[in-house]
């Protein structure tokens, strides 16, 4: 049974200026121990998906489709069941550079809180487990009584990982866990996540805009554009031989490590991601696409399976 | 907070107080150079008699000599002699101090507790019926002058309905003692206290509400919710704990205005506190009394500032460094 399954997930934010579709019909499946990367520019809906999994979206958001955590529909759960599933069924590694840690509570207490809330031990057990978790993510347990502002950005990110691991979740959702960290620290945090994933056999959904990160950390990859998955397949294949022009542009925006030539000619992507409230007609990517043909402005093709385990939403893809 | 930071703040408070002593002294000398002359204007006093009066009120000698004498007396607790009652200013103030602390202190505490409670609930559920209702109420009481509210309350409850006395701290000519006296005093205090509390609630409710509104957007609330906490736990442990910081600061500062804050309401209810004493001293004008009162009011505000600073250091780990 899959740990997480999204079936035709759509999320629409109702605002005063009208409805804004942030996610438009996403299907995704993550099996036990599987690692899936979700890539895309900011505003493509990837963080909305992370929040939707644990039903953390604001009340102004309308959710359609189904989110199954361990086979159970998250949106059909009673409040008590939902609270129990949060952090045990899936836990989120939030962005440490932002204000995800409460500034007035000690970091140890913020880890212990998750353990206590789920009744996984008394105060002493929780304290011991919090100390273990801090050591596990590479922070001396003696720092448990520090406050978030006394830690560096990298350490805060590690604390957030420790918090996410507190209840032994089946799925770890890493929502841009390395954004706004400097490069050395990014690499350390990525190594830590990969190591944890391997050792604990965690299933992981890795959300980022940085494709190069995903290739090493994930087995499969899904690329999102304007609220939809436009390409999916084995991570290495997707990055090496992209089928969708958007994936190609995204892959070209980052230099390939070990290939000095690619550093000399990073290819950017012109224009901005479309406003979800006013999507272009046809394929939403066509105004920025260098391979767009006339049909692209009128017809929006769905995902086409090009090879076993690979699919892309582009007219240039020949269905297998 | 580091001990060094604490010591620095205490030293700062003491220097501010010293500055106030200087300004306070010279301010009244500028306003009126020779109180004796203006007090007995139009009466036939011999130069000798005037000189004796000046000696009595420490008004002889040069300005500087007067100041030195004033500071010396101040340090030994002598604030001078009231021009009106001819009693020591310190005694006059001490007598008026407790009625004010009882009345305004109670009203401030009460309004703080209720106002913060209202603000938490209103800010947590923005645009809910509770929010709209309580914010309308808060805006109204915040903008209404307390003396107007006092006169309305007096007219309705004391004059029309007769459920509360019209003023004073106890029944005239009362010989009650002990518990009976206390109950009588509480009965007298109820209405002015209620008026002040209502007048103050709005400020706390509005400030707490807006602080909550800033806090509900914070990322750490999303994390708390994701961990599986109940809504009330997220609110209490994470949202309120952060949102209350600026309100605690405001509350501590407002305690500094307890002594001086109710001049109008005290005089409407003839409450024998510092407010009424101030008003009478102004009517005099009774300069030594005013000077003593001003010094006390300033000291209270300075002390409240110090407490607010120290409290912030205790409640917010980010203040004061490590």
Coordinates of C-alpha atoms in Angstrom, one line a residue:
Chain A
X1 CA 0.0 0.0 0.0
X2 CA 1.3 3.4 -0.8
X3 CA 2.2 5.8 2.0
X4 CA 0.7 8.8 0.2
X5 CA -1.6 9.0 -2.8
X6 CA -2.9 12.1 -4.4
X7 CA -5.9 11.5 -6.7
X8 CA -6.9 14.4 -8.9
X9 CA -6.0 16.9 -6.2
X10 CA -7.1 20.5 -6.9
X11 CA -6.8 23.4 -4.5
X12 CA -8.5 26.7 -5.2
X13 CA -8.0 29.8 -3.1
X14 CA -11.1 31.9 -2.9
X15 CA -10.0 35.5 -2.7
X16 CA -11.8 38.8 -3.0
X17 CA -10.5 39.1 -6.5
X18 CA -12.0 35.8 -7.6
X19 CA -10.9 32.1 -7.4
X20 CA -7.2 31.3 -7.8
X21 CA -6.5 27.7 -8.8
X22 CA -3.2 26.9 -7.2
X23 CA -3.2 23.1 -7.8
X24 CA -5.1 21.7 -10.8
X25 CA -5.6 18.0 -10.8
X26 CA -2.4 16.4 -9.5
X27 CA -2.0 12.6 -9.3
X28 CA 1.0 11.3 -7.3
X29 CA 1.9 8.1 -5.5
X30 CA 4.6 7.4 -3.0
X31 CA 5.3 3.9 -1.8
X32 CA 7.0 2.8 1.4
X33 CA 10.7 3.8 1.4
X34 CA 10.3 5.7 -1.9
X35 CA 11.7 9.1 -2.6
X36 CA 9.9 11.5 -4.9
X37 CA 11.0 14.9 -5.9
X38 CA 8.6 17.7 -6.7
X39 CA 10.2 20.5 -8.7
X40 CA 9.0 23.8 -10.0
X41 CA 9.3 27.6 -9.8
X42 CA 7.8 29.5 -6.9
X43 CA 4.1 29.9 -7.2
X44 CA 3.6 26.6 -9.1
X45 CA 1.7 25.1 -6.3
X46 CA 4.2 22.7 -4.8
X47 CA 4.1 24.1 -1.2
X48 CA 0.3 24.1 -1.4
X49 CA 0.5 20.4 -2.0
X50 CA 2.6 19.9 1.1
X51 CA 0.1 21.8 3.2
X52 CA -2.8 20.0 1.6
X53 CA -1.5 16.6 2.7
X54 CA -1.9 17.4 6.4
X55 CA -5.0 19.5 5.8
X56 CA -3.2 22.7 6.8
X57 CA -4.6 25.0 4.2
X58 CA -6.5 28.1 5.2
X59 CA -10.3 27.8 5.3
X60 CA -10.4 30.0 2.2
X61 CA -9.0 27.1 0.2
X62 CA -11.3 24.7 -1.6
X63 CA -9.9 21.2 -2.0
X64 CA -11.1 18.7 -4.5
X65 CA -9.9 15.2 -5.3
X66 CA -8.5 12.9 -2.7
X67 CA -5.5 12.7 -0.4
X68 CA -4.9 9.2 1.0
X69 CA -2.4 8.9 3.8
X70 CA -1.8 5.2 4.4
X71 CA -4.9 4.5 2.4
X72 CA -7.1 6.8 4.6
X73 CA -8.8 9.9 3.1
X74 CA -7.4 12.8 5.1
X75 CA -10.3 15.0 4.1
X76 CA -12.9 12.5 5.5
X77 CA -11.2 12.3 8.9
X78 CA -12.8 13.5 12.1
X79 CA -10.8 16.2 13.9
X80 CA -9.4 13.8 16.5
X81 CA -8.2 11.3 13.9
X82 CA -6.7 14.1 11.8
X83 CA -4.6 15.3 14.8
X84 CA -3.4 11.8 15.4
X85 CA -2.4 11.3 11.8
X86 CA -0.6 14.6 11.7
X87 CA 3.1 14.1 12.4
X88 CA 2.7 10.3 12.6
X89 CA 1.4 9.5 9.1
X90 CA 3.4 12.3 7.6
X91 CA 5.6 15.1 9.0
X92 CA 6.8 18.2 7.3
X93 CA 10.4 19.6 7.4
X94 CA 9.6 23.3 7.2
X95 CA 12.0 26.0 6.1
X96 CA 14.4 26.8 8.9
X97 CA 15.5 30.1 7.5
X98 CA 12.0 31.4 8.0
X99 CA 10.2 31.7 11.3
X100 CA 9.1 28.1 11.6
X101 CA 10.5 27.8 15.1
X102 CA 8.7 29.5 18.0
X103 CA 11.1 32.2 19.2
X104 CA 10.0 32.0 22.9
X105 CA 10.4 28.3 23.4
X106 CA 13.6 26.3 23.8
X107 CA 14.3 24.0 20.9
X108 CA 14.3 20.9 23.1
X109 CA 10.8 21.8 24.3
X110 CA 9.6 22.2 20.7
X111 CA 10.7 18.6 19.9
X112 CA 9.3 17.3 23.2
X113 CA 5.9 18.9 22.5
X114 CA 5.3 16.7 19.4
X115 CA 6.2 13.6 21.4
X116 CA 4.0 14.5 24.3
X117 CA 1.0 15.5 22.2
X118 CA 0.9 12.1 20.6
X119 CA 1.3 10.4 23.9
X120 CA 4.5 8.7 23.0
X121 CA 6.0 9.0 26.4
X122 CA 6.1 11.0 29.7
X123 CA 8.1 14.1 30.3
X124 CA 11.4 12.2 31.0
X125 CA 11.0 9.9 28.0
X126 CA 10.3 12.9 25.7
X127 CA 13.3 14.7 27.0
X128 CA 15.5 11.7 26.4
X129 CA 14.1 11.2 22.9
X130 CA 14.5 14.9 22.1
X131 CA 18.2 14.7 23.1
X132 CA 18.7 11.6 20.9
X133 CA 17.0 13.3 18.0
X134 CA 19.2 16.4 18.4
X135 CA 22.3 14.2 18.4
X136 CA 20.9 12.3 15.4
X137 CA 20.7 15.5 13.3
X138 CA 24.2 16.5 14.5
X139 CA 23.4 19.0 17.3
X140 CA 24.9 18.3 20.7
X141 CA 22.1 17.4 23.1
X142 CA 23.4 20.0 25.5
X143 CA 22.0 22.6 23.2
X144 CA 18.4 21.5 23.9
X145 CA 17.9 24.5 26.2
X146 CA 18.9 27.0 23.6
X147 CA 16.4 29.4 21.9
X148 CA 16.1 29.4 18.1
X149 CA 17.7 32.9 17.8
X150 CA 20.9 31.5 19.4
X151 CA 21.4 29.0 16.5
X152 CA 22.7 29.4 13.0
X153 CA 20.4 28.9 10.0
X154 CA 21.8 25.5 9.3
X155 CA 21.3 24.4 13.0
X156 CA 17.7 25.7 12.9
X157 CA 17.1 23.6 9.8
X158 CA 18.5 20.6 11.6
X159 CA 16.2 21.2 14.6
X160 CA 13.3 21.3 12.2
X161 CA 14.4 17.9 10.8
X162 CA 14.6 16.6 14.4
X163 CA 11.1 17.9 15.1
X164 CA 9.8 16.2 11.9
X165 CA 11.3 12.9 13.1
X166 CA 9.9 13.2 16.6
X167 CA 6.9 10.8 16.1
X168 CA 8.5 8.4 13.7
X169 CA 6.4 9.4 10.6
X170 CA 5.9 7.1 7.7
X171 CA 6.4 9.9 5.2
X172 CA 8.7 12.9 5.4
X173 CA 7.7 16.0 3.4
X174 CA 10.7 18.3 2.9
X175 CA 9.3 21.7 1.8
X176 CA 12.3 23.6 0.4
X177 CA 14.5 22.5 3.3
X178 CA 17.6 24.1 1.9
X179 CA 16.3 27.4 0.6
X180 CA 18.2 30.4 2.0
X181 CA 21.0 28.4 3.5
X182 CA 24.5 28.9 2.2
X183 CA 25.8 26.3 -0.2
X184 CA 28.1 24.4 2.2
X185 CA 25.3 24.1 4.8
X186 CA 22.8 23.1 2.0
X187 CA 25.0 20.1 1.2
X188 CA 25.3 19.1 4.8
X189 CA 21.5 19.3 5.3
X190 CA 21.0 17.3 2.1
X191 CA 23.4 14.6 3.2
X192 CA 21.7 14.4 6.5
X193 CA 18.3 13.9 4.9
X194 CA 19.6 11.3 2.5
X195 CA 21.3 9.5 5.4
X196 CA 18.1 9.5 7.5
X197 CA 16.0 8.3 4.5
X198 CA 18.4 5.4 4.0
X199 CA 18.8 4.4 7.6
X200 CA 15.2 4.7 8.6
X201 CA 13.7 3.6 5.3
X202 CA 11.6 6.7 5.3
X203 CA 9.4 7.6 2.4
X204 CA 10.1 11.1 1.3
X205 CA 8.5 13.8 -0.7
X206 CA 11.2 16.4 -1.5
X207 CA 9.9 19.8 -2.7
X208 CA 12.3 22.3 -4.2
X209 CA 13.0 24.5 -7.1
X210 CA 16.5 23.2 -7.4
X211 CA 16.5 20.3 -9.9
X212 CA 20.2 19.4 -9.2
X213 CA 19.3 18.7 -5.6
X214 CA 16.5 16.3 -6.6
X215 CA 18.6 14.1 -8.9
X216 CA 20.9 13.0 -6.2
X217 CA 18.2 12.7 -3.4
X218 CA 15.3 11.2 -5.3
X219 CA 14.4 8.1 -7.2
X220 CA 11.5 9.6 -9.1
X221 CA 10.8 13.2 -10.1
X222 CA 7.7 15.2 -10.9
X223 CA 8.0 18.6 -12.4
X224 CA 5.2 21.1 -11.8
X225 CA 4.1 24.1 -13.8
X226 CA 1.1 26.3 -13.1
X227 CA -0.5 23.9 -10.6
X228 CA 0.0 20.7 -12.7
X229 CA 2.5 18.0 -13.1
X230 CA 4.0 18.5 -16.6
X231 CA 6.6 15.7 -16.5
X232 CA 7.3 12.7 -14.4
X233 CA 9.7 9.8 -14.5
X234 CA 13.0 8.4 -13.0
X235 CA 15.0 11.3 -11.6
X236 CA 18.1 10.7 -13.6
X237 CA 16.3 10.2 -16.9
X238 CA 14.1 13.3 -16.5
X239 CA 17.1 15.6 -15.9
X240 CA 19.4 14.0 -18.5
X241 CA 16.8 13.7 -21.3
X242 CA 13.9 16.0 -20.5
X243 CA 10.8 15.5 -22.6
X244 CA 9.1 18.8 -21.7
X245 CA 10.6 22.1 -22.8
X246 CA 10.0 23.4 -19.3
X247 CA 12.0 20.6 -17.6
X248 CA 14.7 21.3 -20.1
X249 CA 14.8 25.0 -19.3
X250 CA 14.8 24.2 -15.5
X251 CA 17.6 21.7 -15.9
X252 CA 19.6 24.2 -18.0
X253 CA 19.2 26.9 -15.4
X254 CA 21.6 25.0 -13.1
X255 CA 25.2 24.1 -14.0
X256 CA 25.9 20.4 -14.0
X257 CA 28.4 19.6 -11.3
X258 CA 31.6 18.2 -12.9
X259 CA 30.9 19.8 -16.2
X260 CA 32.9 23.1 -16.4
X261 CA 31.4 23.9 -19.8
X262 CA 27.9 24.1 -18.4
X263 CA 29.0 26.8 -16.0
X264 CA 30.0 29.0 -18.9
X265 CA 26.6 28.9 -20.5
X266 CA 23.8 28.7 -18.0
X267 CA 20.6 29.0 -20.0
X268 CA 17.9 30.9 -18.3
X269 CA 14.2 30.8 -18.8
X270 CA 12.7 34.1 -20.1
X271 CA 9.6 35.6 -18.5
X272 CA 7.8 34.9 -15.2
X273 CA 5.6 32.0 -14.1
X274 CA 2.0 32.8 -15.1
X275 CA -0.5 34.3 -12.6
X276 CA -2.6 31.4 -11.4
X277 CA -5.6 33.7 -11.5
X278 CA -5.2 34.4 -15.2
X279 CA -3.6 31.4 -16.9
X280 CA -2.8 31.6 -20.6
X281 CA -5.0 29.7 -23.0
X282 CA -4.0 26.2 -24.2
X283 CA -0.7 25.0 -22.7
X284 CA 0.0 27.4 -19.9
X285 CA 3.7 27.2 -20.7
X286 CA 3.4 28.2 -24.4
X287 CA 4.2 32.0 -24.0
X288 CA 7.6 31.1 -22.6
X289 CA 8.3 28.0 -24.6
X290 CA 11.0 28.1 -27.3
X291 CA 9.4 25.1 -29.1
X292 CA 5.8 26.3 -29.1
X293 CA 3.8 25.7 -32.2
X294 CA 0.4 27.2 -33.2
X295 CA -1.6 24.4 -31.6
X296 CA 0.0 25.1 -28.2
X297 CA -2.0 28.3 -27.7
X298 CA -5.3 26.5 -28.2
X299 CA -4.9 22.9 -27.0
X300 CA -3.7 21.9 -23.6
X301 CA -2.5 18.3 -23.8
X302 CA -2.5 16.1 -20.7
X303 CA 0.2 13.9 -19.5
X304 CA 1.3 11.5 -22.3
X305 CA 3.1 8.3 -21.5
X306 CA 6.2 8.2 -23.6
X307 CA 8.0 5.2 -22.1
X308 CA 7.3 2.9 -19.1
X309 CA 7.3 5.1 -16.0
X310 CA 7.7 8.3 -18.0
X311 CA 5.2 10.9 -19.1
X312 CA 5.1 14.5 -20.2
X313 CA 2.4 17.0 -21.1
X314 CA 3.6 18.4 -24.4
X315 CA 2.5 18.1 -28.0
X316 CA 6.0 17.2 -29.0
X317 CA 5.8 14.0 -27.0
X318 CA 4.8 11.0 -29.0
X319 CA 2.6 8.7 -27.0
X320 CA 4.2 5.3 -26.7
Chain B
X1 CA 18.9 39.1 30.8
X2 CA 22.6 39.7 31.8
X3 CA 23.2 41.2 35.2
X4 CA 25.2 44.0 33.5
X5 CA 22.2 44.9 31.4
X6 CA 19.9 44.9 34.5
X7 CA 22.3 47.2 36.4
X8 CA 22.5 49.5 33.4
X9 CA 18.7 49.8 33.3
X10 CA 18.5 50.5 37.0
X11 CA 21.2 53.2 36.7
X12 CA 19.3 54.7 33.7
X13 CA 16.1 54.9 35.8
X14 CA 17.9 56.6 38.7
X15 CA 19.5 59.2 36.4
X16 CA 16.2 59.9 34.8
X17 CA 14.7 60.5 38.2
X18 CA 17.5 62.8 39.2
X19 CA 16.9 64.8 36.0
X20 CA 13.2 65.0 36.9
X21 CA 14.1 66.4 40.3
X22 CA 16.1 69.2 38.8
X23 CA 13.5 70.1 36.1
X24 CA 10.7 69.8 38.6
X25 CA 12.4 72.2 41.1
X26 CA 13.2 74.9 38.6
X27 CA 10.0 74.6 36.6
X28 CA 7.9 75.9 39.6
X29 CA 10.5 78.6 40.3
X30 CA 10.0 79.8 36.7
X31 CA 6.2 79.6 36.9
X32 CA 6.1 81.6 40.1
X33 CA 9.1 83.3 41.5
X34 CA 7.6 84.4 44.8
X35 CA 4.6 82.5 45.9
X36 CA 4.4 84.5 49.1
X37 CA 3.8 87.7 47.1
X38 CA 1.0 86.2 45.1
X39 CA -0.6 84.3 48.0
X40 CA -1.1 87.5 50.0
X41 CA -1.7 89.9 47.2
X42 CA -3.8 92.8 48.3
X43 CA -3.2 92.2 52.0
X44 CA -1.1 94.4 54.1
X45 CA 1.9 92.5 55.2
X46 CA 5.0 94.0 56.6
X47 CA 8.3 93.2 54.9
X48 CA 9.1 91.4 58.1
X49 CA 6.1 89.2 58.0
X50 CA 6.8 88.3 54.4
X51 CA 10.3 87.4 55.2
X52 CA 9.2 85.1 58.0
X53 CA 6.8 83.4 55.6
X54 CA 9.5 82.9 53.0
X55 CA 11.7 81.3 55.6
X56 CA 8.8 79.0 56.6
X57 CA 8.5 77.8 53.0
X58 CA 12.2 77.6 52.3
X59 CA 12.0 80.5 49.9
X60 CA 14.8 82.5 51.3
X61 CA 18.4 82.5 50.0
X62 CA 19.6 82.3 46.4
X63 CA 18.1 80.0 43.8
X64 CA 21.0 77.6 44.2
X65 CA 20.9 77.6 47.9
X66 CA 17.2 76.8 47.7
X67 CA 17.9 73.9 45.4
X68 CA 20.6 72.4 47.7
X69 CA 18.2 72.7 50.6
X70 CA 15.4 71.1 48.6
X71 CA 17.6 68.1 47.6
X72 CA 18.9 67.7 51.2
X73 CA 15.3 67.7 52.6
X74 CA 14.1 65.4 49.8
X75 CA 16.7 62.8 50.6
X76 CA 15.5 62.7 54.2
X77 CA 11.9 62.3 53.0
X78 CA 10.8 65.9 53.5
X79 CA 8.8 67.3 50.5
X80 CA 8.1 70.6 52.1
X81 CA 4.9 72.1 53.6
X82 CA 1.6 72.5 51.8
X83 CA 0.7 76.2 51.3
X84 CA -3.0 75.3 51.8
X85 CA -3.1 73.0 54.7
X86 CA 0.2 73.9 56.3
X87 CA 0.8 70.2 56.8
X88 CA 3.8 68.3 55.4
X89 CA 3.3 67.5 51.7
X90 CA 4.6 63.9 52.4
X91 CA 1.7 63.4 54.9
X92 CA -0.9 64.8 52.5
X93 CA 0.3 62.6 49.7
X94 CA 0.5 59.4 51.8
X95 CA -3.1 59.9 52.9
X96 CA -4.3 60.3 49.3
X97 CA -2.1 57.5 48.0
X98 CA -4.0 54.4 49.2
X99 CA -7.5 55.4 48.0
X100 CA -6.0 56.0 44.5
X101 CA -4.1 52.7 44.4
X102 CA -7.2 50.8 45.6
X103 CA -9.4 52.5 43.0
X104 CA -7.3 52.9 39.9
X105 CA -5.1 49.8 40.6
X106 CA -8.2 47.6 40.8
X107 CA -9.7 49.2 37.7
X108 CA -6.4 48.8 35.7
X109 CA -6.0 45.1 36.7
X110 CA -9.6 44.3 36.0
X111 CA -9.6 46.0 32.6
X112 CA -6.2 44.4 31.7
X113 CA -7.5 40.9 32.4
X114 CA -10.8 41.4 30.6
X115 CA -9.3 43.4 27.7
X116 CA -6.6 40.8 27.0
X117 CA -9.1 38.0 27.2
X118 CA -11.3 39.8 24.6
X119 CA -8.4 40.7 22.4
X120 CA -7.1 37.0 22.3
X121 CA -10.5 35.7 21.1
X122 CA -11.2 38.5 18.7
X123 CA -7.8 38.3 17.0
X124 CA -7.9 34.5 16.8
X125 CA -11.1 34.4 14.9
X126 CA -11.0 37.5 12.8
X127 CA -14.3 38.8 11.4
X128 CA -16.2 36.4 13.6
X129 CA -19.3 37.7 15.4
X130 CA -17.4 37.9 18.6
X131 CA -14.6 39.9 16.9
X132 CA -17.0 42.4 15.2
X133 CA -19.1 42.8 18.4
X134 CA -16.1 43.2 20.8
X135 CA -14.2 45.5 18.5
X136 CA -17.1 47.8 18.2
X137 CA -17.4 47.9 22.0
X138 CA -13.7 48.4 22.4
X139 CA -13.6 51.2 19.9
X140 CA -16.5 52.9 21.6
X141 CA -15.2 52.7 25.2
X142 CA -11.7 53.6 24.0
X143 CA -12.8 56.8 22.4
X144 CA -15.4 57.9 25.0
X145 CA -13.9 60.3 27.6
X146 CA -13.9 58.7 31.1
X147 CA -15.4 61.7 32.8
X148 CA -18.4 61.6 30.5
X149 CA -18.9 57.9 31.2
X150 CA -18.5 58.8 34.9
X151 CA -21.2 61.5 34.8
X152 CA -23.6 59.1 32.9
X153 CA -23.0 56.3 35.5
X154 CA -23.4 58.7 38.3
X155 CA -26.7 60.0 36.9
X156 CA -28.1 56.6 36.2
X157 CA -26.9 54.4 39.1
X158 CA -26.6 56.9 41.9
X159 CA -29.2 59.5 41.2
X160 CA -31.9 57.6 39.2
X161 CA -31.6 54.1 40.6
X162 CA -29.9 55.0 43.9
X163 CA -28.0 51.7 44.1
X164 CA -24.6 53.3 44.6
X165 CA -23.5 56.3 46.7
X166 CA -22.9 59.6 44.8
X167 CA -19.4 60.1 46.0
X168 CA -16.8 59.9 48.8
X169 CA -15.0 57.0 50.2
X170 CA -17.4 56.2 53.1
X171 CA -20.8 57.3 54.4
X172 CA -20.6 60.7 55.9
X173 CA -20.5 60.6 59.7
X174 CA -20.2 56.8 59.6
X175 CA -18.8 55.3 62.7
X176 CA -18.4 51.8 61.2
X177 CA -15.2 49.9 61.8
X178 CA -13.6 46.7 60.6
X179 CA -15.5 44.7 58.1
X180 CA -18.5 47.0 58.0
X181 CA -16.2 49.9 57.1
X182 CA -14.5 47.9 54.4
X183 CA -17.8 46.9 52.9
X184 CA -18.9 50.5 53.0
X185 CA -15.7 51.6 51.2
X186 CA -16.1 48.9 48.6
X187 CA -19.6 50.0 48.0
X188 CA -18.3 53.6 47.4
X189 CA -15.5 52.3 45.2
X190 CA -17.6 50.1 43.0
X191 CA -19.1 52.6 40.6
X192 CA -15.9 54.7 39.9
X193 CA -14.0 51.5 39.6
X194 CA -16.4 50.1 37.1
X195 CA -16.3 53.4 35.0
X196 CA -12.5 53.3 34.9
X197 CA -12.4 49.7 34.1
X198 CA -14.8 50.1 31.1
X199 CA -12.9 53.1 30.0
X200 CA -9.6 51.2 30.0
X201 CA -10.8 47.8 28.6
X202 CA -10.8 49.1 25.0
X203 CA -7.2 49.9 24.8
X204 CA -6.1 46.4 26.0
X205 CA -8.6 44.6 23.8
X206 CA -7.5 46.6 20.7
X207 CA -3.8 46.2 21.3
X208 CA -4.0 42.5 22.1
X209 CA -6.3 41.9 19.1
X210 CA -3.9 43.5 16.7
X211 CA -0.9 41.7 18.2
X212 CA -2.8 38.5 17.7
X213 CA -3.6 39.4 14.1
X214 CA 0.2 39.8 13.5
X215 CA 0.9 36.5 15.2
X216 CA -1.7 34.3 13.5
X217 CA 0.2 34.6 10.2
X218 CA 3.5 33.3 11.8
X219 CA 5.0 30.1 10.3
X220 CA 5.5 28.5 13.7
X221 CA 1.7 28.3 14.2
X222 CA 1.6 26.2 11.0
X223 CA 4.2 23.9 12.5
X224 CA 2.4 23.7 15.8
X225 CA -0.8 22.7 14.0
X226 CA 1.0 20.2 11.8
X227 CA 2.4 18.5 14.9
X228 CA -1.1 17.6 15.9
X229 CA -1.9 20.2 18.5
X230 CA -5.5 21.2 19.3
X231 CA -6.6 24.6 18.2
X232 CA -6.7 25.9 21.8
X233 CA -3.2 24.6 22.4
X234 CA -1.8 26.3 19.3
X235 CA -3.5 29.5 20.5
X236 CA -2.4 29.3 24.1
X237 CA 1.1 27.9 23.9
X238 CA 2.2 29.4 20.6
X239 CA 0.1 32.4 19.6
X240 CA -0.8 34.0 22.9
X241 CA 2.6 33.4 24.4
X242 CA 4.1 35.5 21.6
X243 CA 1.3 38.0 21.0
X244 CA 1.1 39.0 24.7
X245 CA 4.7 40.4 24.8
X246 CA 3.9 43.9 23.5
X247 CA 0.7 43.9 25.7
X248 CA 2.6 43.0 28.8
X249 CA 4.9 45.9 28.0
X250 CA 2.0 48.3 27.6
X251 CA 0.4 47.0 30.8
X252 CA 3.5 47.6 32.8
X253 CA 3.8 51.1 31.4
X254 CA 0.2 51.8 32.2
X255 CA 0.7 50.9 35.9
X256 CA 2.9 53.9 35.9
X257 CA -0.2 56.1 35.3
X258 CA -2.2 54.5 38.0
X259 CA -1.3 57.3 40.4
X260 CA -1.9 60.2 38.1
X261 CA -4.4 58.7 35.7
X262 CA -7.8 59.3 37.2
X263 CA -7.9 63.0 38.1
X264 CA -11.2 63.7 36.3
X265 CA -13.0 60.6 37.6
X266 CA -11.7 61.0 41.1
X267 CA -13.0 64.5 41.3
X268 CA -16.4 63.6 39.9
X269 CA -16.9 60.9 42.5
X270 CA -15.2 63.1 45.2
X271 CA -12.8 60.2 45.8
X272 CA -10.1 61.4 48.3
X273 CA -7.2 60.3 46.2
X274 CA -4.2 61.8 44.5
X275 CA -6.3 63.0 41.5
X276 CA -8.4 65.1 43.7
X277 CA -5.4 66.3 45.7
X278 CA -3.8 67.4 42.4
X279 CA -6.9 69.3 41.3
X280 CA -7.1 71.1 44.7
X281 CA -3.3 71.9 44.5
X282 CA -3.8 73.4 41.1
X283 CA -6.7 75.5 42.3
X284 CA -4.5 76.9 45.1
X285 CA -2.1 77.0 43.5
X286 CA -0.2 75.0 46.1
X287 CA 3.3 74.8 44.7
X288 CA 5.0 72.6 47.2
X289 CA 2.1 70.1 46.9
X290 CA 2.2 70.2 43.1
X291 CA 6.0 69.7 43.1
X292 CA 5.6 66.7 45.4
X293 CA 2.8 65.2 43.3
X294 CA 4.7 65.7 40.0
X295 CA 7.8 64.1 41.5
X296 CA 5.7 61.1 42.6
X297 CA 3.9 60.7 39.3
X298 CA 7.3 60.9 37.4
X299 CA 8.8 58.3 39.8
X300 CA 5.9 56.0 39.2
X301 CA 6.3 56.2 35.4
X302 CA 10.0 55.7 35.6
X303 CA 9.6 52.7 37.9
X304 CA 6.9 51.2 35.5
X305 CA 9.3 51.7 32.6
X306 CA 12.0 49.9 34.5
X307 CA 9.6 47.0 35.4
X308 CA 8.5 46.8 31.7
X309 CA 12.1 46.5 30.5
X310 CA 13.0 43.9 33.1
X311 CA 9.8 41.9 32.4
X312 CA 10.5 41.9 28.7
X313 CA 13.9 40.4 29.4
X314 CA 12.2 37.6 31.4
X315 CA 9.4 36.8 29.0
X316 CA 11.3 37.2 25.7
X317 CA 14.5 35.3 25.4
X318 CA 15.6 37.5 22.5
X319 CA 15.8 40.6 24.7
X320 CA 18.9 41.3 26.6
X321 CA 21.2 39.0 24.7
X322 CA 23.3 36.2 26.2

